[in-house]
Structure formats: structure tokens, C-alpha cells
């Protein structure tokens, strides 16, 4: 997290290039954040999944996510260069829960690839969060 302005902070992933550069240049404006262990509502995370057989996989995919105590809150499907792609938004309790879900999805034989969806378009900006001081 980088503090900025008077009541604004920008949240970045720890492996973000902005964090690496910022910690070298201006380390006093950066702080570590962690998931709130008391929050039970779930954090939305997007996953990108490539499938070899969409019709046989969708039910197995959603069932596997439910078995891992998560919910699907968003869904988009496309086909690019003959490859079926699914973007799912799921709710996770923390990063360990997310990794457990990803590992479970990888066991489905018709899943070619699963990864966390990272926004990378130039129009994307860090999220500003208001902080009470």
C-alpha cells in the first residue's frame, strides 16, 4: 500500500513493479497490508480459465468451487483462436483459500490453464480508498 495525498491510499500487489520501484525511491510512504481475518464476507477475485471442452467442464468447475466453500459471483465466456476461455469471479476468504481453489480447479482434466486475472490495460488505475484518520 502507498499512502498518497491527505486521505488516500493506493493498494498494489506485493509483486507489482510500482511497489518494487516505490520501496527503493520513497520507502516511508509504503505500508504492508493483509487480509482482515475477521471479515467473513469474502473477497472477489477474478480467475482466467482455459478449457478443452466447455460443455463437459462448466458443471465440474462450479461444483469444484462450491466444494472449496466458495461462490461464483461473475461469469464471462469467450473463444479466442479456437480456445474456450472462462472468466470467473469467485469469493475467497484469503490468499490460502484462493490457492486451494486454484489447485482444485487444476485437477479437472479438461482445464488447460487457470490463473488469477490481472488487469493490465493502460486505462487501469490504482484504486483509491478513503481512510479515516
PDB file of C-alpha atoms in Angstrom:
ATOM      1  CA  UNK A   1       0.000   0.000   0.000  1.00  0.00           C
ATOM      2  CA  UNK A   2       1.199   3.509  -0.795  1.00  0.00           C
ATOM      3  CA  UNK A   3      -0.148   6.462   1.099  1.00  0.00           C
ATOM      4  CA  UNK A   4      -0.813   9.458  -1.071  1.00  0.00           C
ATOM      5  CA  UNK A   5      -2.421  12.835  -0.635  1.00  0.00           C
ATOM      6  CA  UNK A   6      -4.084  13.518   2.681  1.00  0.00           C
ATOM      7  CA  UNK A   7      -6.696  10.737   2.925  1.00  0.00           C
ATOM      8  CA  UNK A   8      -5.911   8.435   0.010  1.00  0.00           C
ATOM      9  CA  UNK A   9      -4.053   5.188  -0.329  1.00  0.00           C
ATOM     10  CA  UNK A  10      -3.280   3.076  -3.352  1.00  0.00           C
ATOM     11  CA  UNK A  11      -3.340  -0.697  -2.939  1.00  0.00           C
ATOM     12  CA  UNK A  12      -0.949  -2.781  -5.049  1.00  0.00           C
ATOM     13  CA  UNK A  13       0.011  -6.430  -5.124  1.00  0.00           C
ATOM     14  CA  UNK A  14       3.355  -7.015  -3.427  1.00  0.00           C
ATOM     15  CA  UNK A  15       4.912  -8.201  -6.704  1.00  0.00           C
ATOM     16  CA  UNK A  16       3.736  -5.104  -8.622  1.00  0.00           C
ATOM     17  CA  UNK A  17       6.569  -3.191 -10.323  1.00  0.00           C
ATOM     18  CA  UNK A  18       5.301   0.048  -8.723  1.00  0.00           C
ATOM     19  CA  UNK A  19       5.909  -1.448  -5.270  1.00  0.00           C
ATOM     20  CA  UNK A  20       9.438  -2.568  -6.090  1.00  0.00           C
ATOM     21  CA  UNK A  21      10.374   0.810  -7.532  1.00  0.00           C
ATOM     22  CA  UNK A  22       8.489   2.796  -4.881  1.00  0.00           C
ATOM     23  CA  UNK A  23      10.112   0.987  -1.972  1.00  0.00           C
ATOM     24  CA  UNK A  24      13.537   1.942  -3.354  1.00  0.00           C
ATOM     25  CA  UNK A  25      12.658   5.557  -4.144  1.00  0.00           C
ATOM     26  CA  UNK A  26      10.282   6.554  -1.332  1.00  0.00           C
ATOM     27  CA  UNK A  27      10.079   3.759   1.299  1.00  0.00           C
ATOM     28  CA  UNK A  28       8.441   5.858   4.046  1.00  0.00           C
ATOM     29  CA  UNK A  29       5.194   6.183   2.041  1.00  0.00           C
ATOM     30  CA  UNK A  30       4.697   2.400   1.695  1.00  0.00           C
ATOM     31  CA  UNK A  31       2.974   0.115   4.227  1.00  0.00           C
ATOM     32  CA  UNK A  32       2.182  -3.594   4.304  1.00  0.00           C
ATOM     33  CA  UNK A  33      -1.469  -4.652   4.267  1.00  0.00           C
ATOM     34  CA  UNK A  34      -3.030  -8.022   4.950  1.00  0.00           C
ATOM     35  CA  UNK A  35      -6.410  -9.668   4.619  1.00  0.00           C
ATOM     36  CA  UNK A  36      -8.703  -8.972   7.563  1.00  0.00           C
ATOM     37  CA  UNK A  37      -9.029 -12.335   9.376  1.00  0.00           C
ATOM     38  CA  UNK A  38     -12.344 -11.314  10.982  1.00  0.00           C
ATOM     39  CA  UNK A  39     -14.070 -10.391   7.711  1.00  0.00           C
ATOM     40  CA  UNK A  40     -16.341 -13.272   6.668  1.00  0.00           C
ATOM     41  CA  UNK A  41     -17.985 -11.801   3.575  1.00  0.00           C
ATOM     42  CA  UNK A  42     -15.410 -12.983   1.070  1.00  0.00           C
ATOM     43  CA  UNK A  43     -13.174 -11.045  -1.285  1.00  0.00           C
ATOM     44  CA  UNK A  44     -13.974 -11.095  -5.015  1.00  0.00           C
ATOM     45  CA  UNK A  45     -11.190 -12.484  -7.202  1.00  0.00           C
ATOM     46  CA  UNK A  46     -11.271 -12.999 -10.969  1.00  0.00           C
ATOM     47  CA  UNK A  47      -9.836 -16.173 -12.471  1.00  0.00           C
ATOM     48  CA  UNK A  48      -8.946 -16.804 -16.119  1.00  0.00           C
ATOM     49  CA  UNK A  49      -9.530 -20.410 -17.142  1.00  0.00           C
ATOM     50  CA  UNK A  50      -8.851 -22.122 -20.484  1.00  0.00           C
ATOM     51  CA  UNK A  51     -10.880 -25.241 -21.257  1.00  0.00           C
ATOM     52  CA  UNK A  52     -10.551 -28.044 -23.780  1.00  0.00           C
ATOM     53  CA  UNK A  53     -14.258 -28.943 -23.602  1.00  0.00           C
ATOM     54  CA  UNK A  54     -16.591 -26.228 -22.330  1.00  0.00           C
ATOM     55  CA  UNK A  55     -19.811 -28.227 -22.091  1.00  0.00           C
ATOM     56  CA  UNK A  56     -18.250 -31.033 -20.070  1.00  0.00           C
ATOM     57  CA  UNK A  57     -16.316 -28.676 -17.813  1.00  0.00           C
ATOM     58  CA  UNK A  58     -18.639 -25.900 -16.627  1.00  0.00           C
ATOM     59  CA  UNK A  59     -20.654 -28.061 -14.240  1.00  0.00           C
ATOM     60  CA  UNK A  60     -17.498 -29.720 -12.887  1.00  0.00           C
ATOM     61  CA  UNK A  61     -15.852 -26.322 -12.482  1.00  0.00           C
ATOM     62  CA  UNK A  62     -18.674 -24.729 -10.493  1.00  0.00           C
ATOM     63  CA  UNK A  63     -19.106 -27.872  -8.416  1.00  0.00           C
ATOM     64  CA  UNK A  64     -15.381 -27.889  -7.569  1.00  0.00           C
ATOM     65  CA  UNK A  65     -15.570 -24.233  -6.485  1.00  0.00           C
ATOM     66  CA  UNK A  66     -18.592 -24.976  -4.264  1.00  0.00           C
ATOM     67  CA  UNK A  67     -16.737 -27.929  -2.700  1.00  0.00           C
ATOM     68  CA  UNK A  68     -13.986 -25.474  -1.732  1.00  0.00           C
ATOM     69  CA  UNK A  69     -16.568 -23.331   0.135  1.00  0.00           C
ATOM     70  CA  UNK A  70     -16.645 -20.519  -2.392  1.00  0.00           C
ATOM     71  CA  UNK A  71     -19.261 -18.959  -4.647  1.00  0.00           C
ATOM     72  CA  UNK A  72     -19.229 -17.800  -8.252  1.00  0.00           C
ATOM     73  CA  UNK A  73     -20.422 -14.184  -8.410  1.00  0.00           C
ATOM     74  CA  UNK A  74     -19.489 -13.377 -12.008  1.00  0.00           C
ATOM     75  CA  UNK A  75     -19.082 -15.283 -15.257  1.00  0.00           C
ATOM     76  CA  UNK A  76     -17.965 -14.463 -18.803  1.00  0.00           C
ATOM     77  CA  UNK A  77     -17.109 -16.831 -21.633  1.00  0.00           C
ATOM     78  CA  UNK A  78     -15.332 -16.332 -24.945  1.00  0.00           C
ATOM     79  CA  UNK A  79     -13.445 -18.200 -27.608  1.00  0.00           C
ATOM     80  CA  UNK A  80     -10.094 -16.944 -28.862  1.00  0.00           C
ATOM     81  CA  UNK A  81      -8.107 -18.744 -31.550  1.00  0.00           C
ATOM     82  CA  UNK A  82     -10.191 -21.888 -31.045  1.00  0.00           C
ATOM     83  CA  UNK A  83      -9.619 -21.935 -27.274  1.00  0.00           C
ATOM     84  CA  UNK A  84     -12.586 -21.712 -24.894  1.00  0.00           C
ATOM     85  CA  UNK A  85     -11.950 -19.159 -22.152  1.00  0.00           C
ATOM     86  CA  UNK A  86     -13.913 -18.527 -18.990  1.00  0.00           C
ATOM     87  CA  UNK A  87     -13.505 -15.596 -16.638  1.00  0.00           C
ATOM     88  CA  UNK A  88     -14.982 -16.337 -13.229  1.00  0.00           C
ATOM     89  CA  UNK A  89     -15.326 -14.044 -10.266  1.00  0.00           C
ATOM     90  CA  UNK A  90     -15.297 -16.034  -7.040  1.00  0.00           C
ATOM     91  CA  UNK A  91     -15.329 -15.134  -3.355  1.00  0.00           C
ATOM     92  CA  UNK A  92     -12.337 -16.119  -1.230  1.00  0.00           C
ATOM     93  CA  UNK A  93     -11.553 -15.654   2.440  1.00  0.00           C
ATOM     94  CA  UNK A  94      -7.797 -15.134   1.998  1.00  0.00           C
ATOM     95  CA  UNK A  95      -4.862 -15.977  -0.272  1.00  0.00           C
ATOM     96  CA  UNK A  96      -4.590 -19.535   1.096  1.00  0.00           C
ATOM     97  CA  UNK A  97      -8.237 -20.132   0.229  1.00  0.00           C
ATOM     98  CA  UNK A  98      -7.619 -18.736  -3.259  1.00  0.00           C
ATOM     99  CA  UNK A  99      -4.635 -21.046  -3.801  1.00  0.00           C
ATOM    100  CA  UNK A 100      -6.654 -24.041  -2.571  1.00  0.00           C
ATOM    101  CA  UNK A 101      -9.381 -23.261  -5.119  1.00  0.00           C
ATOM    102  CA  UNK A 102      -6.890 -22.799  -7.963  1.00  0.00           C
ATOM    103  CA  UNK A 103      -5.191 -26.098  -7.096  1.00  0.00           C
ATOM    104  CA  UNK A 104      -8.555 -27.883  -7.029  1.00  0.00           C
ATOM    105  CA  UNK A 105      -9.556 -26.443 -10.415  1.00  0.00           C
ATOM    106  CA  UNK A 106      -6.250 -27.628 -11.897  1.00  0.00           C
ATOM    107  CA  UNK A 107      -7.218 -31.229 -11.099  1.00  0.00           C
ATOM    108  CA  UNK A 108     -10.052 -31.101 -13.666  1.00  0.00           C
ATOM    109  CA  UNK A 109      -8.684 -32.865 -16.753  1.00  0.00           C
ATOM    110  CA  UNK A 110     -10.459 -30.559 -19.227  1.00  0.00           C
ATOM    111  CA  UNK A 111      -8.904 -27.415 -17.694  1.00  0.00           C
ATOM    112  CA  UNK A 112      -5.818 -26.362 -19.653  1.00  0.00           C
ATOM    113  CA  UNK A 113      -4.872 -23.306 -17.631  1.00  0.00           C
ATOM    114  CA  UNK A 114      -6.105 -21.398 -14.584  1.00  0.00           C
ATOM    115  CA  UNK A 115      -4.626 -18.161 -13.280  1.00  0.00           C
ATOM    116  CA  UNK A 116      -5.594 -15.079 -11.370  1.00  0.00           C
ATOM    117  CA  UNK A 117      -6.948 -12.403 -13.695  1.00  0.00           C
ATOM    118  CA  UNK A 118      -4.726  -9.342 -13.634  1.00  0.00           C
ATOM    119  CA  UNK A 119      -5.993  -6.115 -15.127  1.00  0.00           C
ATOM    120  CA  UNK A 120      -3.321  -4.851 -17.480  1.00  0.00           C
ATOM    121  CA  UNK A 121      -4.960  -2.309 -19.714  1.00  0.00           C
ATOM    122  CA  UNK A 122      -3.372   1.165 -19.833  1.00  0.00           C
ATOM    123  CA  UNK A 123      -6.649   2.712 -18.658  1.00  0.00           C
ATOM    124  CA  UNK A 124      -6.463   0.876 -15.329  1.00  0.00           C
ATOM    125  CA  UNK A 125      -5.513   2.973 -12.314  1.00  0.00           C
ATOM    126  CA  UNK A 126      -4.821   2.043  -8.699  1.00  0.00           C
ATOM    127  CA  UNK A 127      -7.939   2.009  -6.551  1.00  0.00           C
ATOM    128  CA  UNK A 128      -8.250   4.997  -4.219  1.00  0.00           C
ATOM    129  CA  UNK A 129      -9.535   4.158  -0.772  1.00  0.00           C
ATOM    130  CA  UNK A 130     -10.676   6.766   1.687  1.00  0.00           C
ATOM    131  CA  UNK A 131      -9.040   6.447   5.110  1.00  0.00           C
ATOM    132  CA  UNK A 132     -10.473   7.805   8.344  1.00  0.00           C
ATOM    133  CA  UNK A 133      -7.774   9.452  10.384  1.00  0.00           C
TER     134      UNK A 133
END
